[in-house]
Structure formats: C-alpha cells, structure tokens
Tab-separated table of C-alpha atoms in Angstrom:
chain	number	residue	atom	x	y	z
A	1	MET	CA	-39.628	-20.896	-12.058
A	2	GLN	CA	-37.053	-19.701	-14.300
A	3	THR	CA	-37.181	-16.430	-11.928
A	4	ALA	CA	-36.514	-18.013	-8.947
A	5	CYS	CA	-33.150	-19.644	-10.665
A	6	HIS	CA	-32.303	-16.590	-11.855
A	7	ASP	CA	-32.207	-14.993	-8.249
A	8	THR	CA	-30.126	-17.486	-7.188
A	9	ILE	CA	-27.181	-16.475	-9.206
A	10	LEU	CA	-24.617	-14.696	-7.085
A	11	PRO	CA	-22.840	-11.696	-8.515
A	12	MET	CA	-19.201	-11.941	-9.364
A	13	SER	CA	-16.864	-10.420	-7.066
A	14	LEU	CA	-15.205	-7.158	-8.147
A	15	ALA	CA	-11.577	-8.976	-7.654
A	16	THR	CA	-12.950	-11.643	-10.049
A	17	ARG	CA	-14.203	-8.971	-12.477
A	18	VAL	CA	-10.610	-6.807	-12.368
A	19	LEU	CA	-8.794	-10.342	-12.799
A	20	LEU	CA	-10.754	-11.384	-15.995
A	21	SER	CA	-10.490	-8.053	-17.276
A	22	LEU	CA	-6.625	-8.340	-17.138
A	23	VAL	CA	-6.449	-11.703	-18.867
A	24	ALA	CA	-8.747	-10.365	-21.489
A	25	GLY	CA	-6.755	-7.488	-21.862
A	26	PHE	CA	-3.467	-9.464	-21.828
A	27	LEU	CA	-5.040	-11.785	-24.612
A	28	LEU	CA	-6.324	-9.226	-26.622
A	29	GLY	CA	-2.433	-7.139	-26.328
A	30	LEU	CA	-0.427	-10.406	-27.328
A	31	ALA	CA	-3.106	-10.894	-30.053
A	32	LEU	CA	-2.568	-7.113	-31.341
A	33	SER	CA	1.113	-7.514	-30.908
A	34	ALA	CA	1.430	-10.211	-33.384
A	35	VAL	CA	-0.636	-8.265	-36.139
A	36	ARG	CA	0.254	-4.935	-36.639
A	37	SER	CA	-2.494	-3.187	-38.685
A	38	PRO	CA	-4.164	0.173	-38.494
A	39	VAL	CA	-6.739	-1.421	-36.510
A	40	THR	CA	-4.135	-2.135	-33.610
A	41	ALA	CA	-3.554	1.480	-33.788
A	42	THR	CA	-7.142	2.429	-33.671
A	43	ILE	CA	-7.844	0.330	-30.701
A	44	LEU	CA	-4.972	1.328	-28.610
A	45	ALA	CA	-5.693	4.877	-29.608
A	46	VAL	CA	-9.179	4.433	-27.751
A	47	LEU	CA	-8.075	2.608	-25.065
A	48	THR	CA	-4.826	4.522	-23.943
A	49	PRO	CA	-7.253	7.725	-23.085
A	50	VAL	CA	-9.304	5.640	-20.960
A	51	GLY	CA	-6.722	3.906	-18.847
A	52	THR	CA	-5.529	7.571	-18.214
A	53	ILE	CA	-8.636	8.706	-17.153
A	54	PHE	CA	-8.654	5.657	-15.049
A	55	ILE	CA	-5.164	6.248	-13.233
A	56	ASN	CA	-5.893	9.821	-13.218
A	57	LEU	CA	-9.287	9.292	-10.849
A	58	ILE	CA	-6.831	7.729	-8.576
A	59	ARG	CA	-4.187	10.417	-8.677
A	60	MET	CA	-6.478	12.974	-7.478
A	61	THR	CA	-7.523	11.355	-4.576
A	62	VAL	CA	-4.125	10.562	-3.068
A	63	ILE	CA	-3.096	13.875	-1.891
A	64	PRO	CA	-6.241	14.640	0.584
A	65	LEU	CA	-6.640	10.884	1.054
A	66	VAL	CA	-2.960	10.318	2.787
A	67	ALA	CA	-3.153	13.870	4.155
A	68	SER	CA	-6.217	13.541	6.314
A	69	MET	CA	-5.762	9.892	7.306
A	70	LEU	CA	-2.190	10.608	8.377
A	71	VAL	CA	-3.265	13.752	10.507
A	72	ALA	CA	-6.248	12.229	11.812
A	73	SER	CA	-4.284	8.805	12.869
A	74	VAL	CA	-1.396	10.776	14.234
A	75	GLY	CA	-3.440	13.841	15.731
A	76	SER	CA	-5.712	11.365	17.384
A	77	LEU	CA	-2.875	10.014	19.790
A	78	SER	CA	-3.466	11.620	23.247
A	79	SER	CA	-0.193	13.378	24.738
A	80	SER	CA	-0.804	12.612	28.390
A	81	GLY	CA	-1.050	10.088	31.151
A	82	ALA	CA	-0.473	6.350	30.591
A	83	LEU	CA	-2.620	6.359	27.342
A	84	GLY	CA	-0.237	8.938	25.493
A	85	ARG	CA	2.787	6.608	27.026
A	86	VAL	CA	1.214	3.580	25.607
A	87	ALA	CA	0.475	5.095	22.117
A	88	ALA	CA	3.986	6.507	21.692
A	89	ARG	CA	5.367	2.978	22.520
A	90	ALA	CA	3.349	1.605	20.385
A	91	ALA	CA	3.798	4.276	17.582
A	92	VAL	CA	7.676	3.904	18.113
A	93	LEU	CA	7.388	-0.020	17.660
A	94	ALA	CA	5.141	0.009	14.872
A	95	LEU	CA	7.465	2.606	12.932
A	96	VAL	CA	10.393	0.304	13.772
A	97	LEU	CA	8.605	-2.903	12.500
A	98	VAL	CA	7.573	-0.815	9.216
A	99	ALA	CA	11.172	0.478	8.498
A	100	VAL	CA	13.018	-3.172	9.180
A	101	THR	CA	10.191	-4.394	7.191
A	102	ALA	CA	10.593	-2.140	4.166
A	103	VAL	CA	14.388	-2.046	4.200
A	104	CYS	CA	15.013	-5.645	4.012
A	105	THR	CA	12.196	-5.510	1.331
A	106	VAL	CA	13.999	-3.425	-0.872
A	107	LEU	CA	17.218	-5.572	-0.284
A	108	ILE	CA	16.261	-8.734	-1.250
A	109	ALA	CA	13.610	-7.674	-3.780
A	110	THR	CA	16.163	-5.629	-5.724
A	111	PRO	CA	18.560	-8.263	-6.815
A	112	VAL	CA	15.459	-10.860	-7.408
A	113	LEU	CA	13.627	-8.408	-9.468
A	114	ALA	CA	16.611	-7.422	-11.714
A	115	ARG	CA	16.708	-11.300	-12.675
A	116	ILE	CA	13.429	-11.034	-14.635
A	117	HIS	CA	14.135	-10.262	-18.075
A	118	ILE	CA	12.461	-7.476	-19.930
A	119	ASP	CA	13.286	-6.435	-23.427
A	120	GLN	CA	15.136	-2.893	-23.206
A	121	ASP	CA	13.695	-1.831	-26.492
A	122	ALA	CA	10.146	-2.756	-25.375
A	123	ALA	CA	10.052	-0.981	-21.905
A	124	MET	CA	11.584	2.087	-23.558
A	125	ALA	CA	8.391	1.958	-26.003
A	126	LEU	CA	6.226	1.550	-22.987
A	127	ARG	CA	7.501	4.818	-21.099
A	128	GLY	CA	6.972	6.595	-24.314
A	129	PRO	CA	9.015	9.743	-25.437
A	130	LYS	CA	7.905	11.888	-22.769
A	131	ASP	CA	9.349	9.354	-19.916
A	132	ALA	CA	12.343	8.298	-21.632
A	133	SER	CA	14.865	10.327	-19.478
A	134	ALA	CA	12.815	9.447	-16.122
A	135	GLY	CA	14.791	6.164	-15.460
A	136	SER	CA	18.558	8.051	-15.964
A	137	VAL	CA	17.875	10.016	-12.538
A	138	THR	CA	20.804	9.351	-10.463
A	139	ALA	CA	22.461	10.373	-7.379
A	140	THR	CA	24.050	13.289	-8.904
A	141	GLY	CA	20.403	14.106	-10.505
A	142	THR	CA	18.945	14.579	-7.473
A	143	SER	CA	21.649	16.867	-6.044
A	144	GLY	CA	22.601	14.907	-3.304
A	145	LEU	CA	21.448	13.206	-0.519
A	146	VAL	CA	21.274	16.687	1.672
A	147	GLN	CA	19.739	18.229	-0.974
A	148	TRP	CA	17.267	15.410	-0.450
A	149	VAL	CA	16.668	16.216	3.097
A	150	VAL	CA	16.207	19.820	2.534
A	151	ASP	CA	13.371	19.368	-0.247
A	152	LEU	CA	11.612	17.137	2.458
A	153	VAL	CA	10.928	20.589	4.272
A	154	PRO	CA	8.626	22.866	1.749
A	155	PRO	CA	8.491	26.811	2.281
A	156	ASN	CA	5.095	26.453	0.740
A	157	VAL	CA	3.410	22.943	1.240
A	158	VAL	CA	0.237	24.096	-0.686
A	159	LYS	CA	2.926	24.462	-3.528
A	160	ALA	CA	4.263	21.478	-2.824
A	161	ALA	CA	1.038	19.464	-3.242
A	162	ALA	CA	-0.034	21.404	-6.492
A	163	ASP	CA	3.646	20.499	-8.159
A	164	GLY	CA	2.767	16.448	-6.634
A	165	ALA	CA	5.619	16.436	-4.608
A	166	MET	CA	4.225	14.196	-2.100
A	167	LEU	CA	6.902	13.848	0.217
A	168	PRO	CA	7.234	17.395	1.559
A	169	VAL	CA	3.312	16.732	1.987
A	170	ILE	CA	3.693	13.450	3.829
A	171	VAL	CA	6.132	14.893	6.199
A	172	PHE	CA	4.078	18.376	6.970
A	173	SER	CA	1.076	16.034	7.528
A	174	ALA	CA	2.797	13.943	10.058
A	175	LEU	CA	4.048	16.923	11.992
A	176	PHE	CA	0.891	18.975	11.838
A	177	GLY	CA	-0.615	15.557	13.011
A	178	VAL	CA	1.954	15.071	16.256
A	179	ALA	CA	1.293	19.418	16.995
A	180	LEU	CA	-2.510	18.674	16.974
A	181	ALA	CA	-2.249	15.543	19.484
A	182	ARG	CA	-0.856	18.649	22.040
A	183	VAL	CA	-3.558	20.801	21.309
A	184	VAL	CA	-6.306	21.070	24.204
A	185	PRO	CA	-8.736	18.212	23.982
A	186	ASP	CA	-11.800	20.140	22.724
A	187	ARG	CA	-10.488	22.286	20.048
A	188	ARG	CA	-8.270	18.961	18.888
A	189	GLU	CA	-11.364	17.056	18.545
A	190	ALA	CA	-12.984	19.910	16.332
A	191	VAL	CA	-10.202	19.161	13.961
A	192	LEU	CA	-10.168	15.671	13.884
A	193	ARG	CA	-13.787	15.362	13.204
A	194	VAL	CA	-13.042	17.442	9.845
A	195	THR	CA	-10.117	15.316	9.325
A	196	GLN	CA	-11.563	12.160	9.783
A	197	GLY	CA	-14.751	13.331	7.513
A	198	VAL	CA	-12.314	13.902	5.082
A	199	ALA	CA	-10.785	10.955	5.253
A	200	ASP	CA	-13.959	8.910	5.433
A	201	ALA	CA	-15.197	10.481	2.269
A	202	MET	CA	-11.810	9.893	0.285
A	203	GLN	CA	-12.315	6.497	1.324
A	204	ARG	CA	-15.907	6.638	-0.461
A	205	LEU	CA	-14.525	8.016	-3.195
A	206	VAL	CA	-11.689	5.623	-3.553
A	207	ALA	CA	-13.805	2.996	-3.238
A	208	ALA	CA	-16.487	4.071	-5.827
A	209	ILE	CA	-13.311	4.665	-8.328
A	210	LEU	CA	-12.025	1.067	-7.854
A	211	GLN	CA	-15.554	0.034	-9.195
A	212	LEU	CA	-14.540	1.315	-12.589
A	213	ALA	CA	-11.058	-1.126	-12.217
A	214	PRO	CA	-12.108	-3.660	-14.487
A	215	ILE	CA	-12.446	-1.256	-17.525
A	216	GLY	CA	-9.637	0.801	-16.144
A	217	VAL	CA	-7.179	-2.601	-16.106
A	218	PHE	CA	-8.332	-3.591	-19.420
A	219	ALA	CA	-7.487	-0.325	-21.099
A	220	LEU	CA	-4.012	-0.247	-19.461
A	221	ALA	CA	-3.687	-4.129	-20.002
A	222	VAL	CA	-3.782	-4.137	-23.654
A	223	PRO	CA	-1.252	-1.637	-24.433
A	224	LEU	CA	1.360	-3.239	-21.882
A	225	ALA	CA	0.716	-6.586	-23.606
A	226	THR	CA	0.813	-5.480	-27.128
A	227	THR	CA	4.409	-3.802	-26.255
A	228	LEU	CA	5.977	-6.452	-23.958
A	229	GLY	CA	4.174	-9.664	-25.193
A	230	LEU	CA	4.595	-12.448	-23.042
A	231	ALA	CA	7.065	-11.051	-20.818
A	232	ALA	CA	4.531	-8.967	-19.304
A	233	ALA	CA	2.389	-12.201	-18.124
A	234	GLY	CA	5.686	-13.948	-16.471
A	235	ALA	CA	6.593	-10.721	-14.754
A	236	VAL	CA	3.526	-10.165	-12.925
A	237	VAL	CA	3.402	-13.865	-12.152
A	238	ALA	CA	6.880	-13.389	-10.832
A	239	TYR	CA	5.868	-10.345	-8.647
A	240	ILE	CA	2.968	-12.195	-6.970
A	241	GLY	CA	5.381	-15.019	-5.799
A	242	LEU	CA	7.814	-12.665	-4.415
A	243	VAL	CA	4.974	-10.175	-2.522
A	244	VAL	CA	3.632	-13.677	-1.234
A	245	THR	CA	7.042	-14.669	-0.128
A	246	LEU	CA	8.372	-12.106	1.120
A	247	THR	CA	4.989	-11.165	3.196
A	248	VAL	CA	5.345	-14.700	4.839
A	249	LEU	CA	9.149	-14.356	5.796
A	250	ALA	CA	8.182	-11.050	7.134
A	251	GLY	CA	6.115	-12.588	9.740
A	252	VAL	CA	7.861	-15.694	10.241
A	253	LEU	CA	11.672	-14.045	10.926
A	254	LEU	CA	10.362	-10.912	11.972
A	255	LEU	CA	7.011	-10.506	13.577
A	256	TYR	CA	6.919	-13.648	15.372
A	257	PRO	CA	10.284	-13.651	17.093
A	258	VAL	CA	9.618	-9.796	18.178
A	259	GLY	CA	6.194	-11.086	19.702
A	260	ILE	CA	7.667	-14.309	21.282
A	261	LEU	CA	10.450	-12.808	22.592
A	262	ALA	CA	9.866	-9.324	23.388
A	263	GLY	CA	6.046	-10.277	24.283
A	264	SER	CA	7.427	-13.057	26.866
A	265	MET	CA	4.991	-15.810	25.244
A	266	THR	CA	6.100	-19.350	24.376
A	267	PRO	CA	6.018	-19.747	20.635
A	268	ARG	CA	2.869	-22.106	20.989
A	269	ALA	CA	1.351	-19.621	22.938
A	270	PHE	CA	1.991	-16.565	20.320
A	271	ILE	CA	0.656	-18.815	17.755
A	272	ALA	CA	-2.391	-19.292	19.075
A	273	PHE	CA	-2.976	-15.680	20.262
A	274	CYS	CA	-2.471	-14.727	16.316
A	275	ALA	CA	-4.122	-17.778	15.029
A	276	PRO	CA	-7.710	-16.477	14.776
A	277	ALA	CA	-7.034	-12.893	13.873
A	278	GLN	CA	-4.720	-14.340	10.978
A	279	ALA	CA	-7.569	-16.699	9.741
A	280	VAL	CA	-10.070	-13.805	9.416
A	281	ALA	CA	-8.084	-11.138	7.797
A	282	PHE	CA	-6.767	-13.851	5.422
A	283	ALA	CA	-10.190	-14.589	4.203
A	284	SER	CA	-11.655	-10.969	4.145
A	285	ARG	CA	-8.717	-9.304	3.009
A	286	SER	CA	-9.166	-6.869	5.708
A	287	SER	CA	-7.445	-6.658	9.337
A	288	LEU	CA	-9.863	-4.249	10.358
A	289	ALA	CA	-12.691	-6.923	9.785
A	290	ALA	CA	-10.179	-8.962	12.231
A	291	LEU	CA	-10.300	-6.612	15.057
A	292	PRO	CA	-13.168	-8.178	17.129
A	293	ALA	CA	-11.216	-11.682	16.723
A	294	MET	CA	-7.795	-9.796	17.937
A	295	ILE	CA	-9.969	-8.153	20.884
A	296	GLU	CA	-11.338	-11.550	21.944
A	297	SER	CA	-7.738	-13.179	21.671
A	298	ALA	CA	-6.680	-10.441	23.992
A	299	GLU	CA	-9.156	-10.556	26.686
A	300	SER	CA	-8.704	-14.422	26.766
A	301	ALA	CA	-5.088	-14.090	27.772
A	302	ASP	CA	-5.858	-11.940	30.256
A	303	MET	CA	-4.323	-8.401	28.564
A	304	PRO	CA	-5.114	-5.087	30.208
A	305	PRO	CA	-8.079	-3.317	28.693
A	306	LEU	CA	-5.588	-0.377	27.518
A	307	VAL	CA	-4.141	-3.287	25.117
A	308	SER	CA	-7.561	-4.700	23.994
A	309	ARG	CA	-9.448	-1.566	23.848
A	310	PHE	CA	-6.902	1.093	22.852
A	311	VAL	CA	-3.953	-0.962	21.559
A	312	LEU	CA	-5.313	-3.257	19.154
A	313	PRO	CA	-8.125	-0.574	17.568
A	314	LEU	CA	-5.404	2.118	16.854
A	315	ALA	CA	-3.086	-0.904	15.893
A	316	ALA	CA	-5.838	-2.871	12.993
A	317	SER	CA	-6.379	0.943	12.059
A	318	VAL	CA	-2.832	2.129	10.837
A	319	SER	CA	-0.635	-0.071	11.355
A	320	ARG	CA	0.257	-1.735	8.305
A	321	VAL	CA	3.378	-4.262	8.088
A	322	GLY	CA	2.244	-6.011	5.351
A	323	ALA	CA	2.037	-3.062	3.104
A	324	ALA	CA	5.994	-2.185	4.067
A	325	VAL	CA	6.457	-5.659	1.958
A	326	ALA	CA	3.898	-4.943	-1.098
A	327	GLN	CA	4.844	-1.027	-1.455
A	328	PRO	CA	8.544	-1.181	-2.272
A	329	VAL	CA	8.185	-4.684	-4.386
A	330	GLY	CA	5.558	-2.794	-6.339
A	331	VAL	CA	7.737	-0.061	-7.034
A	332	LEU	CA	10.495	-1.946	-7.902
A	333	PHE	CA	8.639	-4.053	-9.840
A	334	LEU	CA	7.400	-1.221	-11.730
A	335	ALA	CA	10.701	0.088	-12.034
A	336	ARG	CA	11.871	-3.110	-13.826
A	337	LEU	CA	9.128	-3.439	-16.108
A	338	TYR	CA	9.264	0.095	-17.431
A	339	GLY	CA	13.024	-0.023	-17.633
A	340	VAL	CA	13.801	2.475	-15.393
A	341	ALA	CA	17.540	2.220	-13.000
A	342	LEU	CA	16.820	3.185	-9.476
A	343	SER	CA	19.995	5.097	-7.719
A	344	PRO	CA	20.681	4.271	-4.153
A	345	ALA	CA	19.330	7.644	-3.012
A	346	GLN	CA	16.278	6.737	-5.121
A	347	LEU	CA	16.034	3.337	-3.305
A	348	VAL	CA	16.204	6.046	0.056
A	349	SER	CA	13.425	7.689	-1.125
A	350	VAL	CA	11.267	4.143	-1.798
A	351	VAL	CA	11.628	3.278	1.790
A	352	PHE	CA	10.982	6.728	3.675
A	353	PRO	CA	7.464	7.510	2.384
A	354	VAL	CA	6.639	3.981	2.377
A	355	MET	CA	7.342	3.876	6.112
A	356	LEU	CA	4.936	7.117	6.452
A	357	THR	CA	2.171	5.881	3.931
A	358	THR	CA	1.825	2.645	5.493
A	359	PHE	CA	-0.182	4.175	8.426
A	360	ALA	CA	-1.758	6.019	5.772
A	361	VAL	CA	-3.501	2.895	4.119
A	362	GLY	CA	-7.342	2.975	3.498
A	363	GLY	CA	-9.359	0.231	5.155
A	364	ILE	CA	-10.499	-1.123	1.383
A	365	PRO	CA	-9.194	-4.108	-0.661
A	366	GLY	CA	-5.994	-2.570	-2.621
A	367	GLY	CA	-5.659	0.018	0.140
A	368	SER	CA	-1.771	-0.514	-0.208
A	369	ILE	CA	-1.656	-0.285	-4.165
A	370	ILE	CA	-3.714	3.205	-3.857
A	371	ALA	CA	-1.177	4.501	-1.386
A	372	MET	CA	1.633	3.490	-3.517
A	373	VAL	CA	1.110	6.714	-5.576
A	374	PRO	CA	3.621	8.964	-3.879
A	375	THR	CA	6.485	6.584	-3.583
A	376	LEU	CA	6.153	6.556	-7.550
A	377	ALA	CA	6.208	9.808	-7.601
A	378	ALA	CA	8.871	10.269	-5.287
A	379	VAL	CA	11.132	8.269	-7.861
A	380	ASN	CA	9.546	9.738	-11.308
A	381	LEU	CA	7.752	5.945	-12.149
A	382	PRO	CA	4.891	6.096	-14.127
A	383	ILE	CA	1.756	5.904	-11.933
A	384	GLU	CA	-0.024	3.621	-14.403
A	385	GLY	CA	1.222	0.733	-13.711
A	386	ILE	CA	-0.748	1.188	-10.674
A	387	GLY	CA	-3.751	-0.677	-12.589
A	388	ILE	CA	-1.560	-3.976	-13.089
A	389	LEU	CA	-1.013	-4.176	-9.683
A	390	LEU	CA	-4.658	-3.736	-8.463
A	391	ALA	CA	-5.584	-6.446	-11.061
A	392	VAL	CA	-3.458	-9.067	-9.357
A	393	ASP	CA	-3.813	-7.757	-5.892
A	394	THR	CA	-6.538	-10.463	-4.542
A	395	ILE	CA	-3.726	-13.126	-3.585
A	396	PRO	CA	-1.066	-10.662	-2.141
A	397	ASP	CA	-3.847	-8.927	-0.076
A	398	MET	CA	-4.828	-12.126	1.469
A	399	PHE	CA	-1.236	-12.724	2.778
A	400	ARG	CA	-0.570	-8.779	3.155
A	401	SER	CA	-3.968	-8.735	5.140
A	402	ALA	CA	-2.880	-11.714	7.318
A	403	ALA	CA	0.224	-9.915	7.908
A	404	ASN	CA	-1.218	-6.751	9.240
A	405	ALA	CA	-3.115	-8.596	12.001
A	406	THR	CA	-0.217	-10.446	13.173
A	407	GLY	CA	1.902	-7.076	13.453
A	408	SER	CA	-1.074	-5.606	15.398
A	409	MET	CA	-0.971	-8.678	17.657
A	410	THR	CA	2.492	-8.493	17.961
A	411	LEU	CA	2.327	-4.967	19.415
A	412	ALA	CA	-0.252	-6.007	21.772
A	413	ALA	CA	1.897	-8.832	22.983
A	414	VAL	CA	4.799	-6.541	23.503
A	415	LEU	CA	3.121	-3.728	25.157
A	416	ARG	CA	0.946	-5.509	27.623
A	417	ARG	CA	3.454	-5.576	30.032
A	418	HIS	CA	3.676	-1.636	29.686
A	419	ALA	CA	0.034	-0.906	30.347
C-alpha cells in the first residue's frame, strides 16, 4: 500500500526546482550578508567556483549552437520559384518585426530600469576587481561606430570565435547560410544534414546542462544576495514585471495591428485565428508545441498550403518575436544589476545581435536566455547573471512563447495573399 502511494507522487518540474533553488540561495545569501564571519567566506569560496563552472558549461555551447542553427535555418531557405519568394518575404517581415520590437524594447526598458535602485558600491563589489572597468566603455572606447561596423567582418572567423567575438561569428554564419541556400540542392542538403545534426546535438547538450540549473542557480544566487541584499530580490521582481508587460504590448501594439491590417482580417477574425496557438504555447512554454494548432487554424481559414505547410513550420522554428523583448530587457537588467553604464554605441550592439540570435533560439525552455550570451559578450557584461534570469524565466517564458506563436500567425496572415 505504501509503495502504491509513493508511486503516485509526481516529480517536481525543473522550473520549480530552479525557482526553489533561487529562493533558497537568496535566503542564505541574505542571512550571510548580516553575519560576516570566516564561515561566510568559506561558503562563498565553495559556491563561487560551482557557479562559475555552470556558466562556463553554458558558454562553451554558445558558438556551435548559434552558428549551426543560423546556418541551418538560413541555408534551408529555397532560392527559386514561389517557395523562394515566399521564404524571402517571410524572412524580411520576421526580421522587421524583430527589429522594431528590439528597438522599442531598448527605448522603453532603458529609462524604466534606470529607476531601479542598486547600491553602486555593492554593484562594484559584485563585478569584482577584474570587471571594474567593464562598464566604463563609452563611444570613444569602442573606436567609433565606423570601427564597430568594420569589426563585424572578421579577417579570420576562427580567430574571432576563439577570442569570443560573437558578433563577427554571427555575421559569418548568416552570410554562409545565405550562400548555402544558393548551392545546388544535393550538395546543399548534405551540408544542411551535418549542420542540423550539430544543432540538434547542441540543443541536447544544452538541455542536459540545464538539468544542473538548480545547483548552478543556487551557487550564483548566494553571492549575489550576500553582496546586494534585498535590492537583488526587488530588482528581479521588477525585471519579471517589465518583461511580461513589454511582451504583451509587443503583441497588442505591433503584431495584432500588422496581422489585422496587412493581413486584411477583421480584429475578431484575427483574434480567433491566433487564440488556439496562443493557448497551447502559453501552457507548454513552447511555440513549436503550438505548431499543430497553428496549422489547423490556417487550414480552417482556407489559407494556401504554402502558408500552412511551409511558412508556419518555418516561422515556428526560427521566428521569435518574444525573444526580441526578453533579450534586450535581460541585458539591460544585468547592466543595471552589475552597475554597468551602456553607451549609445553599446545599445546598438545590443539590438544588432538580438535581431540575429532570435532566429537561432533553441526550441527548449529558457532558449532565449541561453541565446543572450552573444549579446552580453558584445557589451562586456558578466555572463554569470544568466543563471538568475534562467531561475525566474518560467512566467516570462509563458508570455514569450505566446508572443512567438502570435508572430508566426501574423506572418501567415500577411503572406497568405502572396502564396
């Protein structure tokens, strides 16, 4: 009888375990901040390397993950016939939606996050001596906008990858994907099979690493709370509220008007068109899981097969409007948390990689946060903050997934007249 009762106990979800680890880490850190002793130093000395290892595990996957997914997604676009024209229109429209969302997010989130109070002495302590000058980079420190553009084209992409220069690697991957799309089909498919295999393997590896997130997040949260105190908890709550609010606004003020006006649909029809996919994406935290609902809605609306069978699967796989909100807010939040002032040139450096990495977000919970690493590296922000964002990503991810599904349905509505 006892065995039967034991078997009915459901395993705790990873998101729940990570969130509990964050809370436990914050509580322990707050307690340690009130009692400075050799025990506190010993605990921090043990936990700090654990958190660093967790972040390094994530960092080592970023270049192969982002590069392979960009090449696979861009290279799979056909360059001939109606399929190529629709694919090109879908790519352009998706890029415009992502760009507008990212720019508006930066413009809104920057002044809002500036109002979050973080003690600057604590922020400097959090960054540590080696990072003390990371936030002092200004427009003059970046050698100007012209040099920034020149640096996007690396003379040696392998060296750029070895140096951790993610933006040149992203540019090369996108250009390689475009060139690959023009290669004869049999040779293109051979390369795509390898590239997609690498992308799939990297997603599996990332998913395995995320299973260690409860340990890694706990190890990262304790030093954070020890240094910043209650300000850290308040800042995290503000971050969640801002991401959710801006994600909803992106759907209501951008995606819905585009879908209704450019798609020639009534508001009621477009809302009904999106609702099933939104519900599935919200509940599952995956826009890919909502793909069957997307296809069913498109077929019920008598959309061309090219839209329901090509545009929607493509959009669900690579179009992430919600990530265009989450990534800039996450970067700006971490900049505020670590006391790093971003110059206008660095804000441009935030928007540009977001526009490309949103198309390389893995189809796993927290994928948008993992894909944020290149953007953080572009503006010299500590990667360690990703652990905190992963820990509180459950609620933002639900809204972000619904926004991604809405973006896919928007593309379908607009492109149905061109298919």
